[in-house]
mmCIF file of C-alpha atoms and ligand atoms in Angstrom:
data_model
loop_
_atom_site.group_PDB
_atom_site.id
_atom_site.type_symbol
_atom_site.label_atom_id
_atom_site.label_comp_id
_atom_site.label_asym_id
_atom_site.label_seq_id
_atom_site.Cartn_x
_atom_site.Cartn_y
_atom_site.Cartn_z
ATOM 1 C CA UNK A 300 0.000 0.000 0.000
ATOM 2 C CA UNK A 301 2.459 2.299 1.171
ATOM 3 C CA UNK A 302 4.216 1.996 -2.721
ATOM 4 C CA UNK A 303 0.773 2.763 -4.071
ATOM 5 C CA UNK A 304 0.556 5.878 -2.134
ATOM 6 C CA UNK A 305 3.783 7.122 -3.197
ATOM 7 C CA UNK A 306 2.695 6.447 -6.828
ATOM 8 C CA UNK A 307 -0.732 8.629 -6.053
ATOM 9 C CA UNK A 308 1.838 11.362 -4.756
ATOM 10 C CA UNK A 309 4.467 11.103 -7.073
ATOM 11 C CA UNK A 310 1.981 11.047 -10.272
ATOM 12 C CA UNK A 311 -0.607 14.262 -8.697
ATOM 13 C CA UNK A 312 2.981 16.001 -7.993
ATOM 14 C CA UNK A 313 4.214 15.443 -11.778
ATOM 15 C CA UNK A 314 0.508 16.896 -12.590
ATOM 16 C CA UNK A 315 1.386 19.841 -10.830
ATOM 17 C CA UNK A 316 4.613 19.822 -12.347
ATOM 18 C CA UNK A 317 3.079 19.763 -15.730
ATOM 19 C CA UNK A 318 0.505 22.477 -14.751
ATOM 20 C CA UNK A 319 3.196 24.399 -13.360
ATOM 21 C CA UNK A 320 5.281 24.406 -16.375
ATOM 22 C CA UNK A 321 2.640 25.197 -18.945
ATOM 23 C CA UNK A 322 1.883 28.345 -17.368
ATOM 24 C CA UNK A 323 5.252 29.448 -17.710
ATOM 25 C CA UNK A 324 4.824 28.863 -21.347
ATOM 26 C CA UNK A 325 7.922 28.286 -22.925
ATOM 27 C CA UNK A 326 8.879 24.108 -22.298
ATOM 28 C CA UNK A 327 8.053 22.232 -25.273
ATOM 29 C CA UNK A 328 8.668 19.141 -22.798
ATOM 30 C CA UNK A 329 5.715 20.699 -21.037
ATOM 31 C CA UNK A 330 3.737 20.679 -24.127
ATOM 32 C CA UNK A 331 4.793 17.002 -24.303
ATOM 33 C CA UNK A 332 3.202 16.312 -20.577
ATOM 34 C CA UNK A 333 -0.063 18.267 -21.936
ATOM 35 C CA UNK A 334 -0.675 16.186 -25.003
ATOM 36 C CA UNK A 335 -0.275 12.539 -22.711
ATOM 37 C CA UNK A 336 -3.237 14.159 -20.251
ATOM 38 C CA UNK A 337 -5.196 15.015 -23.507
ATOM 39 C CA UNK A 338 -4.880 11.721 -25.468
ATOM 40 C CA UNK A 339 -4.417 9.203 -22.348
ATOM 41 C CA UNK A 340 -7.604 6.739 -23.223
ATOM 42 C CA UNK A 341 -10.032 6.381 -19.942
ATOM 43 C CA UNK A 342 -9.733 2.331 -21.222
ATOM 44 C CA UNK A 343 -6.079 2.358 -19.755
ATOM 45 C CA UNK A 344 -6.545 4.247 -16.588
ATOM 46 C CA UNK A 345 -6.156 1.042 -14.554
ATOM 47 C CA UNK A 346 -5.393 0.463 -10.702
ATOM 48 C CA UNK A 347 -2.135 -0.988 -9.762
ATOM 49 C CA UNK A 348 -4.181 -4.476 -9.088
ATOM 50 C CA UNK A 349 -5.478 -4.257 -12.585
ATOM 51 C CA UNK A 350 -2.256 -3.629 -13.969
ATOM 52 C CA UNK A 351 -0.816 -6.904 -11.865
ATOM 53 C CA UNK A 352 -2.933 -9.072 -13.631
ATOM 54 C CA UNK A 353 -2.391 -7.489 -16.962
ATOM 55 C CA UNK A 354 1.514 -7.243 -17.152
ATOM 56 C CA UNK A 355 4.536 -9.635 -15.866
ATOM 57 C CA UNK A 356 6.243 -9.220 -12.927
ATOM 58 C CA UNK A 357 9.240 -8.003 -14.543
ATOM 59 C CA UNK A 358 6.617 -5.776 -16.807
ATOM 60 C CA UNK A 359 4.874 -4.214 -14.181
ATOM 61 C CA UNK A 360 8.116 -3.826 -11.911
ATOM 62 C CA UNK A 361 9.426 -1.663 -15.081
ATOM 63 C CA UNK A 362 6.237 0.013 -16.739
ATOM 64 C CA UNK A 363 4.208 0.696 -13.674
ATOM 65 C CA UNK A 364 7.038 0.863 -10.933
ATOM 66 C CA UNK A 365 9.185 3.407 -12.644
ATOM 67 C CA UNK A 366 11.936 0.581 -12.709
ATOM 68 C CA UNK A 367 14.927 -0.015 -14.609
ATOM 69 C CA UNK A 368 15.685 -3.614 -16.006
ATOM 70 C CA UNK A 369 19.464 -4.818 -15.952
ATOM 71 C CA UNK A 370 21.640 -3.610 -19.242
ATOM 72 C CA UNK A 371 21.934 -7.033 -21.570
ATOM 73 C CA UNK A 372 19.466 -8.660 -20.307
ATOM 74 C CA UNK A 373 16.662 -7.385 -22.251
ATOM 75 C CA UNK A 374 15.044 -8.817 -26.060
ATOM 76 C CA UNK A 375 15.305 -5.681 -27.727
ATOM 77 C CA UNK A 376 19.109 -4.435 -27.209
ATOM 78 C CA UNK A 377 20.699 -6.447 -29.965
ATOM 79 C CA UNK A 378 17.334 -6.888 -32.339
ATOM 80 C CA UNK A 379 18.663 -6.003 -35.478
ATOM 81 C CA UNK A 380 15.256 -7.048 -37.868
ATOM 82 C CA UNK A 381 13.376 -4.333 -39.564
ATOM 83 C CA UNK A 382 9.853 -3.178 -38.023
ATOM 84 C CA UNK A 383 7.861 -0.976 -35.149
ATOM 85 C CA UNK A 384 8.243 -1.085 -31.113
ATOM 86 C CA UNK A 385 4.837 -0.891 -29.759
ATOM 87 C CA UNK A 386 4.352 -0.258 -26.011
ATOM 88 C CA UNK A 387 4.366 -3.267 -23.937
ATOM 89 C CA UNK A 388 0.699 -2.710 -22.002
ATOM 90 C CA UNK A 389 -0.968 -0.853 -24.555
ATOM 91 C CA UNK A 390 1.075 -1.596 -28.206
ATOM 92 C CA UNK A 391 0.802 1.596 -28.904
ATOM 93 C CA UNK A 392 3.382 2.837 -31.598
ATOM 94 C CA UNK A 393 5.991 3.824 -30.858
ATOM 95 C CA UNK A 394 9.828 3.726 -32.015
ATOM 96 C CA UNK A 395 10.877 2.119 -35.889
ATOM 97 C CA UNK A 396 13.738 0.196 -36.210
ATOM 98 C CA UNK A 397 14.526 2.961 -38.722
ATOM 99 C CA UNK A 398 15.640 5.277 -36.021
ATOM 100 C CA UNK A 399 17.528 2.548 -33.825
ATOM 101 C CA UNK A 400 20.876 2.731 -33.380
ATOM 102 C CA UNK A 401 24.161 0.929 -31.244
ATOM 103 C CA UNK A 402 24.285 2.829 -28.202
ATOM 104 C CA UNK A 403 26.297 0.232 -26.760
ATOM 105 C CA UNK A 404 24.888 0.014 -23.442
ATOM 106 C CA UNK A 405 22.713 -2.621 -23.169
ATOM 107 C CA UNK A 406 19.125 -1.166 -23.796
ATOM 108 C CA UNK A 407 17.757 -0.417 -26.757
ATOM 109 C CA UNK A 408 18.306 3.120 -28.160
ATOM 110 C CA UNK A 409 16.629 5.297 -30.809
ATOM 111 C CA UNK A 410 17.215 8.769 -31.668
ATOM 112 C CA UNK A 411 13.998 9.630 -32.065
ATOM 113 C CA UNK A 412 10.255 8.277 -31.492
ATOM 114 C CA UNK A 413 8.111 7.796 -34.705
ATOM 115 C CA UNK A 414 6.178 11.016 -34.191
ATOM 116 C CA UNK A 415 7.096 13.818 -31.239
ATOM 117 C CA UNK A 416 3.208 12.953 -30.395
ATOM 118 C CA UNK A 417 4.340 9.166 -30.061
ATOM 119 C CA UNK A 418 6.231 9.460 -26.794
ATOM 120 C CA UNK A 419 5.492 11.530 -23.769
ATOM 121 C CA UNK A 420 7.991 12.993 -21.531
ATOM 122 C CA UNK A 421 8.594 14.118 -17.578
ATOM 123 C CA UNK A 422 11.251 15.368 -15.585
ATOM 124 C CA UNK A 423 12.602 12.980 -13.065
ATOM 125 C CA UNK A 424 14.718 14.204 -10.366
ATOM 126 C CA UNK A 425 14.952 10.964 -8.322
ATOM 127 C CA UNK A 426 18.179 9.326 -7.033
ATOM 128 C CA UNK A 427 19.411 12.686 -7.099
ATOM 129 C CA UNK A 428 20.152 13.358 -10.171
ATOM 130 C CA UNK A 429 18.134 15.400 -13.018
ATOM 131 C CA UNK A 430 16.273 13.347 -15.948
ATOM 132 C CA UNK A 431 13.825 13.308 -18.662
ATOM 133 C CA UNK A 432 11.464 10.379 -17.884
ATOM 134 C CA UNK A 433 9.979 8.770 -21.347
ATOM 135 C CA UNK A 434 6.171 7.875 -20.785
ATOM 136 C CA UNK A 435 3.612 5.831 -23.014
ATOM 137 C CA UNK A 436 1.256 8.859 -23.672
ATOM 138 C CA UNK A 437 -1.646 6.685 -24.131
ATOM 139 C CA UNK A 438 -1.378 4.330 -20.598
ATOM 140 C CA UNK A 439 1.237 6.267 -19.197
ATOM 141 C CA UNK A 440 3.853 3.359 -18.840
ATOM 142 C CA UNK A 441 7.297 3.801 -17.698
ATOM 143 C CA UNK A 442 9.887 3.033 -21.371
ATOM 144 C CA UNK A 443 13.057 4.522 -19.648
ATOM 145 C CA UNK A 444 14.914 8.248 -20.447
ATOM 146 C CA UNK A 445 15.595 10.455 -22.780
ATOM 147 C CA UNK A 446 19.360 12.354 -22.914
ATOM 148 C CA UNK A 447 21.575 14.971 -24.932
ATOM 149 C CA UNK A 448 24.007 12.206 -26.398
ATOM 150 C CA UNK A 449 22.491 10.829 -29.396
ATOM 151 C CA UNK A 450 23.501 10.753 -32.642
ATOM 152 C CA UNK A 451 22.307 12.847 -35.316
ATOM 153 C CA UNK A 452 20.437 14.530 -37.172
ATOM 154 C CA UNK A 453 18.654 14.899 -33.066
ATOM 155 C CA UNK A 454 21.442 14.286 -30.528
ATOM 156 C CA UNK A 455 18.441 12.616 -29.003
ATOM 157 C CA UNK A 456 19.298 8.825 -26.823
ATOM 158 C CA UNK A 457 15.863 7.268 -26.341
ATOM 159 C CA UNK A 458 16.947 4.584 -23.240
ATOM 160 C CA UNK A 459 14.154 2.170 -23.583
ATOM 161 C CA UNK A 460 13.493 -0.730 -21.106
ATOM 162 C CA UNK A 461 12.992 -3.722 -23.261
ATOM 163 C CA UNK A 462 10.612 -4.731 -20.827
ATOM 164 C CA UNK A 463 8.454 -2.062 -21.948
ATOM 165 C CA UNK A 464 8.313 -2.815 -25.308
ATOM 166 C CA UNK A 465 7.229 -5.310 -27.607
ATOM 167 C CA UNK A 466 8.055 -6.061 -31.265
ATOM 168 C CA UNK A 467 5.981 -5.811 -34.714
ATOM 169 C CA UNK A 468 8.278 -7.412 -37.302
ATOM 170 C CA UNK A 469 7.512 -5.794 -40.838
HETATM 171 ZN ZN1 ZN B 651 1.109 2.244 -23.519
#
């Protein structure tokens, strides 16, 4: 229960956050927060216990628990075959292998989402340190962070959790 709470807090505070931000104007990452409010679909606003009998363990530990999953020890790292990573709870759309790329460290990495609308992104300032958390924008999953040291043409790293993901082979 108490883990639940802190999920209640932590997910009303990033609301604030997002509320916060817009105001202000000027943070296209606040933009971002707006659109996953907007187009999150009432069909996958689910309680934790729904979620437990939806996803895995190791799914739910990831997508719902704001967890990270060990480097290497994921499907999607080394998945070199040619098609679209759909989100893991909802298969939403959302990264092509198009835009994949060797990051080399052990989760799979794209520069860029299919669509800026396809991903939806929060800051995270836990374990101290200052992050930009990637979201599902339609069931608001966990998929990992984004940073500044991606290839180009973005400079963009998308960190996915492979955990999070699941795999359409075109
Ligand atoms: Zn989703």
């Amino acid at each position: 229960m108490r883990s639940a709470a802190a999920l209640i807090f932590a997910v009303s505070f990033s609301f604030l956050c997002a509320f916060g931000k817009s105001e202000a104007g000027d943070k296209p990452k606040a933009k971002m927060a707006l659109i996953k409010e907007k187009t999150m679909n009432e069909r996958w606003k689910k309680s934790d216990a729904e979620w437990k009998k939806i996803l895995s363990p190791e799914q739910y530990k990831v997508l719902r628990d704001k967890g990270t999953e060990r480097a290497f020890s994921g499907k999607w790292w080394d998945n070199h075959e040619k098609g679209i990573y759909v989100c893991g709870a909802c298969r939403l759309e959302l990264f092509s292998s198009e835009t994949k790329f060797e990051s080399g460290t052990g989760w799979p990495s794209f520069w860029a989402p299919i669509a800026s609308s396809s991903v939806a992104t929060e800051e995270d300032n836990s374990f101290f340190s200052k992050r930009t958390e990637v979201l599902c924008p339609r069931c608001g999953g966990h998929l990992g962070h984004v940073f500044n040291d991606g290839p180009k043409p973005t400079g963009l790293r998308y960190c996915m959790n492979s955990v999070s993901l699941d795999f359409e082979k075109k």
